[in-house]
Amino acid sequence: MKGVWAVFYREVMFLKPRFLKVMLSSIIYPALFLLAFGYGLGKNARVGNLDYVVFLIPGLITMSSMNQAYGISLEVHISRYYFKIFEEYLLAPINRWEIVVGELLYGIFKGLIPAFFITLYALISGIGIRLNLVFAICLLLHLICFSLIGYVIAMLVKSHADQAAFSSFVMVPMIFLSDTFYPIEKMPALAKYIGYLFPLTYSTKLIRGALLGIDSMVTFRNFALLFTITFALFVIAIWVTQRAEVV
Amino acid sequence: MTEIEVRSLRKRFGNIEALKGVDFEVKSGEIFAFLGPNGAGKTTTINILTGLILKYEGEIFYRGEPFSPHNLKFKKLIGVVPQHNNVDRDLSVEANLKVHGYLHGIFGRRLKEAIDRVLEFTGLTNHKKRKADHLSGGMKRRLVIARALMHNPGILFLDEPTVGLDPAVRRSMWDLIRSVNSLKGCTVFLTTHYIEEAEILADTVVIIDSGRVVACGKPDELKRRVGRYALEIYYQDRIEEEFFETREEALERLKSLDVPAKIREVNLEDVFLKITGRRIEV
């Protein structure tokens, strides 16, 4: 486990001088969505029995925490291709899975920052959310999933351009098609089918269900799908790291 | 004792055969230099020996045991100073060393002692709290060496350790490498394209060119194979070298020339020139 701690320590030390910036950016982005969609367009709107703002809050938690967890992609890529710090990990007497888990913990840590602040806002502003173990487990699984996507992409792509292309073609559509801002069931057929391919759809449903007490969303099927995707990503992450060479 | 034994090492990158069957041995406690021009295969060899390249052909033995890139035992044995200063620029000198310590399972008091020891050894004690990015090029190089020494490796790999450093810093780096070898009893494997560096530091030199070992031996032995004195003849369009066993022979030839010429002692570049017909171009 020494490798896990070393990688996590390095990443946290790297984050330390940037923490305020990361914190502010992870608050501003969802705050703008909340203002524009929640208190602007959706002021008097309802989704089923819920006020739109109440519907939106869990979506903002998943969307913004996903962005932060996935954001490790850029950092891992830079440390591997430009600063070559990743070589230190490859040279060290640690198992390669320890690198994956260390980066994963960092992704979870980063993802918790916006999740904490949005949840805090929801509690202070009286939006009726319930904090419980199911929410904690689902949020953790969600953060693991997107940290792994970020890590795998960082290991597979060869340039920033490829990384940007992945963000444009996968991450941005995922934000809008995965039940975050609008119920996926009300989307046009094609968008709905695409949305169901994204893990964010299942994590948003699970987290919304857990926070708002909607049992029909916290289903075994949603959890199993998210868990399976996450497990597959973990296997891929280990596989690519085992084969990683100097670049 | 043989520290590293390499047999028929081959590596291909697409259509390019970077190593074409390299053989050599590194003896325990020596400074071993891999000398050759850029693109000769020096870094590829180091990357294979340190497990940074996983796919290759050939056999490698560390202290008689077959090497496997994923076997952690070998990684504990080696320290690596890569060609680029891959320090974490945003971290302090101390934090850089801490990360390396943690990676090698050094914690608590042992970690603190190891950090103080390597900082003192490399002359960076007063810079412990400085951000690595604020160090000069030479200091960053020292930090990379300090980092590689944190876990007391038995073999230290240095890939072009003085490239890009000014002459004064280069000399101080040579002193440091000698100290690593003599005071710490560490076997040193270094690659270089600087003739002087190999001559001054190395007990054994392997000259590599286009992925093949072209000569191997002690620097003096290698030079003897060429001669003792070189006569550099400056023709209008080229410089040619001729080699002689005695200064008198060289002088006699000099007198017979009607173009400028200079007598000097043979160096390792002459060995390279004699074998390959080319100079070591950097």
Coordinates of C-alpha atoms in Angstrom, one line a residue:
Chain A
M1 CA 0.0 0.0 0.0
K2 CA 3.0 2.3 0.2
G3 CA 2.6 3.0 -3.5
V4 CA -1.0 4.1 -3.0
W5 CA 0.0 6.5 -0.3
A6 CA 3.0 7.9 -2.3
V7 CA 0.9 8.6 -5.4
F8 CA -2.0 10.1 -3.4
Y9 CA 0.4 12.2 -1.3
R10 CA 2.2 13.5 -4.5
E11 CA -1.1 14.4 -6.1
V12 CA -2.5 16.2 -3.0
M13 CA 0.8 18.1 -2.6
F14 CA 0.4 19.1 -6.2
L15 CA -3.2 20.2 -5.5
K16 CA -2.4 22.1 -2.3
P17 CA -1.3 25.5 -3.8
R18 CA -4.2 25.3 -6.3
F19 CA -6.8 24.2 -3.8
L20 CA -8.6 27.6 -3.7
K21 CA -8.8 27.8 -7.5
V22 CA -10.1 24.2 -7.8
M23 CA -12.6 24.8 -5.0
L24 CA -13.9 28.0 -6.5
S25 CA -14.1 26.6 -10.0
S26 CA -15.9 23.6 -8.8
I27 CA -18.5 25.8 -7.1
I28 CA -18.9 28.5 -9.8
Y29 CA -19.7 26.0 -12.6
P30 CA -22.7 24.3 -10.8
A31 CA -23.7 27.7 -9.3
L32 CA -24.2 29.1 -12.8
F33 CA -26.2 26.1 -13.9
L34 CA -28.3 26.5 -10.7
L35 CA -28.9 30.2 -11.5
A36 CA -29.6 29.7 -15.2
F37 CA -31.6 26.5 -15.1
G38 CA -32.9 26.2 -11.5
Y39 CA -33.8 29.8 -10.7
G40 CA -34.0 31.1 -14.3
L41 CA -35.6 28.9 -16.9
G42 CA -37.0 26.4 -14.4
K43 CA -38.3 28.8 -11.8
N44 CA -41.9 27.6 -11.9
A45 CA -41.2 24.3 -13.6
R46 CA -41.9 20.9 -12.0
V47 CA -40.6 17.4 -12.8
G48 CA -43.2 15.0 -11.7
N49 CA -44.0 15.9 -8.1
L50 CA -40.7 17.8 -7.6
D51 CA -39.8 21.4 -8.0
Y52 CA -37.3 21.7 -10.8
V53 CA -34.6 23.0 -8.4
V54 CA -35.0 20.0 -6.2
F55 CA -34.8 17.7 -9.2
L56 CA -31.7 19.7 -10.4
I57 CA -29.6 19.6 -7.2
P58 CA -28.6 15.9 -7.4
G59 CA -27.8 16.3 -11.1
L60 CA -25.5 19.2 -10.2
I61 CA -23.8 17.1 -7.6
T62 CA -23.2 14.3 -10.1
M63 CA -22.2 16.5 -12.9
S64 CA -19.8 18.7 -11.1
S65 CA -18.2 15.9 -9.0
M66 CA -17.8 14.0 -12.3
N67 CA -16.0 16.9 -13.8
Q68 CA -13.5 17.1 -11.0
A69 CA -13.0 13.3 -10.7
Y70 CA -12.6 13.0 -14.5
G71 CA -10.3 16.1 -14.4
I72 CA -7.4 13.9 -13.1
S73 CA -7.1 12.9 -16.7
L74 CA -5.3 16.1 -17.6
E75 CA -3.0 15.9 -14.6
V76 CA -2.0 12.3 -15.2
H77 CA -1.4 13.0 -18.8
I78 CA 0.8 16.0 -18.1
S79 CA 2.8 14.1 -15.5
R80 CA 3.3 11.2 -17.9
Y81 CA 4.0 13.0 -21.2
Y82 CA 5.4 16.4 -20.2
F83 CA 7.0 16.3 -16.8
K84 CA 7.8 12.6 -16.9
I85 CA 7.0 12.3 -13.2
F86 CA 5.0 9.1 -13.9
E87 CA 8.3 7.4 -14.7
E88 CA 9.1 7.6 -11.0
Y89 CA 6.1 5.5 -10.3
L90 CA 7.1 3.0 -13.0
L91 CA 10.6 2.7 -11.6
A92 CA 9.5 2.3 -8.0
P93 CA 9.2 -1.1 -6.2
I94 CA 5.5 -0.9 -6.1
N95 CA 2.8 -3.0 -7.8
R96 CA 1.2 -1.2 -10.7
W97 CA -2.3 -1.5 -9.3
E98 CA -1.1 0.8 -6.5
I99 CA -0.6 3.6 -9.0
V100 CA -4.2 3.1 -10.2
V101 CA -5.6 3.1 -6.7
G102 CA -3.5 6.2 -5.7
E103 CA -4.8 8.2 -8.6
L104 CA -8.3 6.9 -7.9
L105 CA -8.2 8.1 -4.4
Y106 CA -7.1 11.5 -5.7
G107 CA -10.0 11.6 -8.1
I108 CA -12.4 10.7 -5.3
F109 CA -10.9 13.5 -3.2
K110 CA -11.2 16.1 -5.9
G111 CA -14.8 14.9 -6.7
L112 CA -15.8 15.3 -3.1
I113 CA -15.0 19.0 -3.2
P114 CA -18.0 20.2 -5.3
A115 CA -20.2 17.4 -3.9
F116 CA -19.6 18.8 -0.4
F117 CA -20.4 22.4 -1.3
I118 CA -23.5 21.7 -3.3
T119 CA -24.8 19.3 -0.6
L120 CA -24.1 22.0 1.9
Y121 CA -26.0 24.6 -0.2
A122 CA -29.0 22.2 -0.5
L123 CA -29.0 21.7 3.3
I124 CA -28.7 25.4 4.1
S125 CA -31.3 26.5 1.6
G126 CA -33.8 24.0 2.8
I127 CA -34.1 21.9 -0.2
G128 CA -35.3 18.6 1.2
I129 CA -32.4 16.2 0.7
R130 CA -31.6 13.3 3.0
L131 CA -28.1 12.3 3.6
N132 CA -27.8 8.5 4.2
L133 CA -25.5 5.6 3.6
V134 CA -27.0 4.7 0.2
F135 CA -26.1 8.2 -1.0
A136 CA -22.6 7.9 0.4
I137 CA -22.1 4.5 -1.3
C138 CA -23.6 5.7 -4.7
L139 CA -21.5 8.9 -4.6
L140 CA -18.4 6.9 -3.9
L141 CA -19.1 4.5 -6.8
H142 CA -19.8 7.4 -9.1
L143 CA -16.5 9.1 -8.2
I144 CA -14.6 5.8 -8.6
C145 CA -16.2 5.4 -12.0
F146 CA -15.3 8.8 -13.4
S147 CA -11.8 8.9 -11.8
L148 CA -11.2 5.6 -13.7
I149 CA -12.5 7.0 -16.9
G150 CA -10.1 10.0 -16.5
Y151 CA -7.2 7.8 -15.7
V152 CA -7.8 5.3 -18.5
I153 CA -8.1 8.2 -21.0
A154 CA -4.9 9.8 -19.7
M155 CA -3.1 6.5 -20.2
L156 CA -4.5 5.8 -23.7
V157 CA -4.4 9.1 -25.5
K158 CA -1.2 10.5 -26.9
S159 CA -2.0 14.2 -26.9
H160 CA -4.1 17.0 -25.5
A161 CA -5.9 17.2 -28.8
D162 CA -7.1 13.6 -28.4
Q163 CA -8.1 14.3 -24.8
A164 CA -10.1 17.4 -25.9
A165 CA -11.8 15.3 -28.6
F166 CA -12.8 12.8 -26.0
S167 CA -14.3 15.5 -23.8
S168 CA -16.2 17.0 -26.8
F169 CA -17.5 13.8 -28.1
V170 CA -18.2 11.9 -24.9
M171 CA -18.0 14.0 -21.7
V172 CA -20.1 17.0 -22.8
P173 CA -22.9 14.9 -24.4
M174 CA -22.9 12.8 -21.2
I175 CA -23.5 15.9 -19.1
F176 CA -26.6 16.8 -21.0
L177 CA -28.0 13.4 -21.9
S178 CA -27.7 11.6 -18.5
D179 CA -30.7 12.7 -16.5
T180 CA -28.7 15.5 -14.9
F181 CA -30.8 18.5 -16.1
Y182 CA -33.7 16.8 -17.7
P183 CA -35.4 13.5 -17.0
I184 CA -34.0 11.1 -19.5
E185 CA -37.4 9.5 -20.0
K186 CA -38.6 12.7 -21.6
M187 CA -35.8 12.9 -24.1
P188 CA -36.3 12.1 -27.8
A189 CA -35.8 8.4 -28.5
L190 CA -32.3 8.6 -30.0
A191 CA -31.0 10.9 -27.2
K192 CA -32.6 8.5 -24.6
Y193 CA -30.8 5.5 -26.1
I194 CA -27.5 7.3 -26.1
G195 CA -28.1 8.5 -22.6
Y196 CA -28.6 5.0 -21.3
L197 CA -25.1 4.1 -22.6
F198 CA -23.5 6.6 -20.1
P199 CA -22.7 5.6 -16.6
L200 CA -23.7 9.1 -15.4
T201 CA -27.3 8.2 -16.1
Y202 CA -27.2 5.4 -13.5
S203 CA -25.2 7.3 -10.9
T204 CA -27.5 10.3 -11.3
K205 CA -30.6 8.2 -10.8
L206 CA -29.1 6.4 -7.8
I207 CA -27.9 9.6 -6.2
R208 CA -31.1 11.5 -6.9
G209 CA -33.1 8.6 -5.6
A210 CA -31.0 8.3 -2.4
L211 CA -31.1 12.1 -1.7
L212 CA -34.8 12.6 -2.5
G213 CA -36.1 9.3 -1.2
I214 CA -37.3 8.1 -4.5
D215 CA -37.1 4.3 -4.2
S216 CA -37.9 3.7 -7.8
M217 CA -34.6 5.2 -8.8
V218 CA -32.4 3.3 -6.3
T219 CA -32.8 0.0 -8.0
F220 CA -30.6 -3.0 -8.1
R221 CA -30.5 -2.7 -11.9
N222 CA -29.1 0.8 -11.8
F223 CA -26.5 -0.1 -9.1
A224 CA -25.5 -3.3 -10.9
L225 CA -25.0 -1.5 -14.2
L226 CA -22.9 1.3 -12.5
F227 CA -20.9 -1.3 -10.6
T228 CA -20.3 -3.4 -13.7
I229 CA -19.1 -0.4 -15.7
T230 CA -16.8 0.7 -12.8
F231 CA -15.4 -2.8 -12.4
A232 CA -14.7 -3.1 -16.1
L233 CA -13.0 0.3 -16.0
F234 CA -10.8 -0.8 -13.1
V235 CA -9.8 -3.9 -15.0
I236 CA -8.9 -1.8 -18.0
A237 CA -7.0 0.7 -15.8
I238 CA -4.9 -2.1 -14.3
W239 CA -4.3 -3.6 -17.8
V240 CA -3.1 -0.4 -19.4
T241 CA -0.9 0.4 -16.3
Q242 CA 0.7 -3.1 -16.4
R243 CA 1.7 -2.5 -20.0
A244 CA 2.8 1.1 -19.5
E245 CA 6.3 1.9 -20.7
V246 CA 8.3 5.1 -20.8
V247 CA 7.0 7.7 -23.3
Chain B
M1 CA 31.4 -10.1 -8.9
T2 CA 29.3 -9.4 -12.0
E3 CA 26.5 -6.9 -11.2
I4 CA 24.7 -6.9 -14.5
E5 CA 25.1 -9.2 -17.4
V6 CA 23.4 -8.5 -20.7
R7 CA 23.3 -11.0 -23.5
S8 CA 22.0 -10.5 -27.1
L9 CA 19.8 -7.6 -26.2
R10 CA 17.6 -6.5 -29.0
K11 CA 14.9 -3.9 -29.3
R12 CA 12.8 -2.8 -32.2
F13 CA 10.6 0.3 -32.5
G14 CA 8.5 -0.3 -35.5
N15 CA 10.9 -0.6 -38.5
I16 CA 13.8 0.8 -36.5
E17 CA 16.1 -1.7 -34.8
A18 CA 17.4 0.3 -31.9
L19 CA 19.5 -2.5 -30.4
K20 CA 20.9 -5.2 -32.6
G21 CA 22.2 -7.8 -30.1
V22 CA 24.1 -6.0 -27.3
D23 CA 26.3 -7.9 -24.9
F24 CA 28.2 -6.5 -21.9
E25 CA 29.0 -7.1 -18.3
V26 CA 29.1 -4.6 -15.4
K27 CA 31.3 -5.5 -12.5
S28 CA 30.4 -4.7 -9.0
G29 CA 31.7 -1.4 -7.6
E30 CA 32.8 0.0 -10.9
I31 CA 31.9 3.1 -12.9
F32 CA 30.7 1.7 -16.2
A33 CA 30.2 4.1 -19.1
F34 CA 28.1 3.6 -22.2
L35 CA 29.6 5.9 -24.7
G36 CA 28.1 6.7 -28.1
P37 CA 26.5 9.3 -30.3
N38 CA 22.8 10.3 -30.0
G39 CA 20.5 7.6 -31.3
A40 CA 23.1 4.9 -30.6
G41 CA 20.8 3.0 -28.2
K42 CA 22.1 4.2 -24.8
T43 CA 18.8 5.4 -23.4
T44 CA 17.0 2.4 -24.8
T45 CA 19.4 0.1 -23.0
I46 CA 19.0 1.9 -19.7
N47 CA 15.2 1.9 -20.1
I48 CA 15.2 -1.8 -20.6
L49 CA 17.6 -2.4 -17.7
T50 CA 15.4 -0.4 -15.4
G51 CA 12.1 -1.9 -16.4
L52 CA 10.8 1.2 -18.2
I53 CA 10.6 -0.8 -21.4
L54 CA 8.9 -4.1 -21.0
K55 CA 9.2 -5.8 -24.4
Y56 CA 12.6 -6.8 -25.7
E57 CA 14.6 -9.8 -26.8
G58 CA 17.7 -11.1 -25.0
E59 CA 18.7 -12.0 -21.5
I60 CA 19.5 -9.7 -18.5
F61 CA 20.9 -10.9 -15.2
Y62 CA 21.3 -8.9 -12.0
R63 CA 23.8 -10.5 -9.7
G64 CA 23.3 -13.8 -11.5
E65 CA 19.5 -13.7 -11.3
P66 CA 17.4 -13.4 -14.5
F67 CA 15.8 -9.9 -14.6
S68 CA 12.1 -9.4 -14.9
P69 CA 10.7 -5.8 -15.3
H70 CA 7.8 -6.5 -12.9
N71 CA 9.9 -8.1 -10.2
L72 CA 10.0 -5.5 -7.4
K73 CA 13.3 -7.0 -6.0
F74 CA 15.3 -5.6 -8.9
K75 CA 13.6 -2.2 -8.5
K76 CA 14.8 -2.0 -4.9
L77 CA 18.3 -2.6 -6.1
I78 CA 18.5 0.3 -8.6
G79 CA 18.4 4.0 -8.5
V80 CA 17.8 5.9 -11.7
V81 CA 18.7 9.4 -12.8
P82 CA 16.9 10.0 -16.1
Q83 CA 18.2 12.3 -18.8
H84 CA 15.5 14.9 -18.1
N85 CA 15.1 16.5 -14.7
N86 CA 11.8 15.0 -13.9
V87 CA 11.4 16.6 -10.5
D88 CA 8.0 17.8 -9.4
R89 CA 8.4 21.5 -10.0
D90 CA 5.6 22.6 -7.8
L91 CA 6.8 20.6 -4.8
S92 CA 9.5 21.6 -2.4
V93 CA 12.9 19.8 -2.5
E94 CA 11.8 18.0 0.7
A95 CA 8.4 16.9 -0.7
N96 CA 10.0 15.6 -3.8
L97 CA 12.3 13.4 -1.7
K98 CA 9.3 12.4 0.5
V99 CA 7.4 11.1 -2.4
H100 CA 10.4 9.0 -3.5
G101 CA 10.8 7.7 0.1
Y102 CA 7.2 6.7 0.3
L103 CA 7.5 4.9 -3.0
H104 CA 10.3 2.9 -1.5
G105 CA 8.5 2.2 1.8
I106 CA 10.6 4.7 3.9
F107 CA 8.5 6.4 6.5
G108 CA 8.8 8.4 9.8
R109 CA 12.2 8.9 11.3
R110 CA 13.9 6.8 8.7
L111 CA 12.5 9.1 6.0
K112 CA 13.7 12.2 7.8
E113 CA 17.2 10.8 8.2
A114 CA 17.3 9.6 4.6
I115 CA 16.3 13.1 3.4
D116 CA 18.9 14.8 5.6
R117 CA 21.6 12.4 4.5
V118 CA 21.0 12.8 0.7
L119 CA 20.6 16.5 1.0
E120 CA 23.9 16.8 2.8
F121 CA 25.6 14.5 0.3
T122 CA 24.4 16.5 -2.6
G123 CA 25.0 19.9 -1.0
L124 CA 21.3 20.8 -1.0
T125 CA 20.7 21.0 2.7
N126 CA 20.1 24.8 2.6
H127 CA 17.5 24.4 -0.2
K128 CA 15.3 21.8 1.6
K129 CA 12.3 24.0 1.7
R130 CA 12.7 25.6 -1.7
K131 CA 10.3 24.9 -4.5
A132 CA 12.1 22.6 -7.0
D133 CA 11.2 24.9 -9.8
H134 CA 13.2 27.7 -8.2
L135 CA 16.5 25.7 -8.3
S136 CA 19.1 26.2 -11.0
G137 CA 19.7 23.5 -13.6
G138 CA 22.7 22.1 -11.7
M139 CA 20.8 22.0 -8.4
K140 CA 17.8 20.2 -10.1
R141 CA 20.3 17.6 -11.4
R142 CA 21.6 17.2 -7.8
L143 CA 18.1 16.8 -6.6
V144 CA 17.4 14.1 -9.1
I145 CA 20.6 12.3 -7.9
A146 CA 19.6 12.9 -4.2
R147 CA 16.3 11.4 -5.0
A148 CA 17.8 8.3 -6.7
L149 CA 20.0 7.8 -3.6
M150 CA 17.2 7.9 -1.0
H151 CA 16.8 4.2 -0.8
N152 CA 20.6 3.3 -0.9
P153 CA 20.6 1.6 -4.2
G154 CA 23.3 -0.9 -5.1
I155 CA 23.4 0.2 -8.7
L156 CA 22.9 3.8 -9.9
F157 CA 21.9 4.4 -13.5
L158 CA 22.7 7.9 -14.8
D159 CA 21.4 8.7 -18.3
E160 CA 23.5 11.6 -19.7
P161 CA 24.0 13.1 -16.2
T162 CA 25.8 16.3 -17.3
V163 CA 24.0 17.1 -20.6
G164 CA 23.1 20.8 -20.7
L165 CA 25.2 21.8 -17.8
D166 CA 28.0 24.4 -17.9
P167 CA 31.6 23.2 -17.6
A168 CA 32.0 24.2 -13.9
V169 CA 28.8 22.5 -12.9
R170 CA 29.7 19.5 -15.0
R171 CA 33.0 19.1 -13.1
S172 CA 31.2 19.3 -9.7
M173 CA 28.7 16.7 -11.0
W174 CA 31.7 14.4 -11.9
D175 CA 33.0 14.8 -8.3
L176 CA 29.5 13.9 -7.0
I177 CA 29.3 10.8 -9.2
R178 CA 32.8 9.7 -8.0
S179 CA 31.7 10.1 -4.4
V180 CA 28.6 8.0 -5.0
N181 CA 30.8 5.3 -6.3
S182 CA 33.6 5.5 -3.8
L183 CA 31.9 6.7 -0.6
K184 CA 28.6 4.9 -1.0
G185 CA 30.1 1.8 -2.7
C186 CA 27.5 2.1 -5.4
T187 CA 28.1 0.6 -8.9
V188 CA 27.5 3.4 -11.4
F189 CA 26.2 2.8 -14.9
L190 CA 26.2 6.0 -16.9
T191 CA 25.5 6.9 -20.5
T192 CA 27.3 9.8 -22.1
H193 CA 28.2 11.2 -25.4
Y194 CA 31.0 13.3 -23.9
I195 CA 34.4 11.7 -24.5
E196 CA 36.0 13.5 -21.6
E197 CA 33.3 12.4 -19.2
A198 CA 33.8 8.7 -20.0
E199 CA 37.6 9.0 -19.9
I200 CA 37.7 10.8 -16.5
L201 CA 35.0 8.8 -14.7
A202 CA 34.8 5.3 -16.1
D203 CA 36.6 2.1 -15.1
T204 CA 35.1 0.3 -18.0
V205 CA 33.8 1.9 -21.2
V206 CA 31.5 0.3 -23.8
I207 CA 31.3 2.1 -27.1
I208 CA 28.0 1.7 -28.8
D209 CA 27.0 2.8 -32.3
S210 CA 23.8 2.2 -34.2
G211 CA 22.6 -0.3 -31.7
R212 CA 25.8 -2.4 -31.6
V213 CA 28.7 -2.6 -29.2
V214 CA 31.7 -1.7 -31.2
A215 CA 34.3 -1.7 -28.4
C216 CA 34.6 -2.6 -24.7
G217 CA 37.3 -2.3 -22.2
K218 CA 39.2 0.0 -19.8
P219 CA 39.7 3.4 -21.3
D220 CA 43.5 3.0 -21.5
E221 CA 43.2 -0.4 -23.0
L222 CA 40.9 0.9 -25.7
K223 CA 43.1 3.8 -26.5
R224 CA 46.2 1.5 -26.7
R225 CA 44.4 -0.5 -29.5
V226 CA 44.6 2.7 -31.6
G227 CA 48.0 4.0 -30.5
R228 CA 49.4 6.5 -28.1
Y229 CA 49.6 9.6 -30.1
A230 CA 47.3 11.1 -32.7
L231 CA 48.3 13.4 -35.4
E232 CA 45.5 15.8 -36.5
I233 CA 46.1 17.0 -40.0
Y234 CA 44.2 20.0 -41.1
Y235 CA 43.6 19.8 -44.8
Q236 CA 41.7 22.6 -46.4
D237 CA 38.4 20.7 -46.7
R238 CA 38.8 18.2 -43.8
I239 CA 40.6 17.1 -40.7
E240 CA 42.3 13.6 -40.7
E241 CA 43.9 11.7 -37.9
E242 CA 46.8 9.3 -38.0
F243 CA 47.9 7.3 -35.0
F244 CA 51.4 6.4 -33.8
E245 CA 52.9 4.4 -31.0
T246 CA 55.6 7.0 -30.1
R247 CA 55.8 10.8 -30.2
E248 CA 58.9 10.5 -32.4
E249 CA 57.0 8.6 -35.1
A250 CA 54.2 11.2 -35.0
L251 CA 56.8 14.0 -35.1
E252 CA 58.5 12.5 -38.1
R253 CA 55.2 12.3 -40.0
L254 CA 54.4 15.9 -39.0
K255 CA 57.7 17.1 -40.5
S256 CA 56.9 15.5 -43.8
L257 CA 53.6 17.4 -44.1
D258 CA 53.1 20.7 -45.9
V259 CA 49.7 21.4 -44.2
P260 CA 49.1 22.4 -40.5
A261 CA 49.0 19.5 -38.1
K262 CA 48.9 18.9 -34.3
I263 CA 50.2 16.1 -32.1
R264 CA 48.1 15.1 -29.1
E265 CA 47.4 12.0 -27.0
V266 CA 44.9 9.5 -28.3
N267 CA 41.4 9.7 -26.7
L268 CA 38.2 7.6 -26.8
E269 CA 36.8 9.5 -29.8
D270 CA 39.8 8.3 -31.8
V271 CA 38.8 4.8 -30.8
F272 CA 35.3 5.5 -32.1
L273 CA 36.7 7.1 -35.2
K274 CA 39.0 4.2 -35.9
I275 CA 36.3 1.6 -35.6
T276 CA 33.4 3.3 -37.2
G277 CA 35.1 5.8 -39.5
R278 CA 33.0 8.6 -38.0
R279 CA 33.2 11.0 -35.2
I280 CA 30.8 10.9 -32.2
E281 CA 28.3 13.5 -33.4
V282 CA 26.1 15.0 -30.7

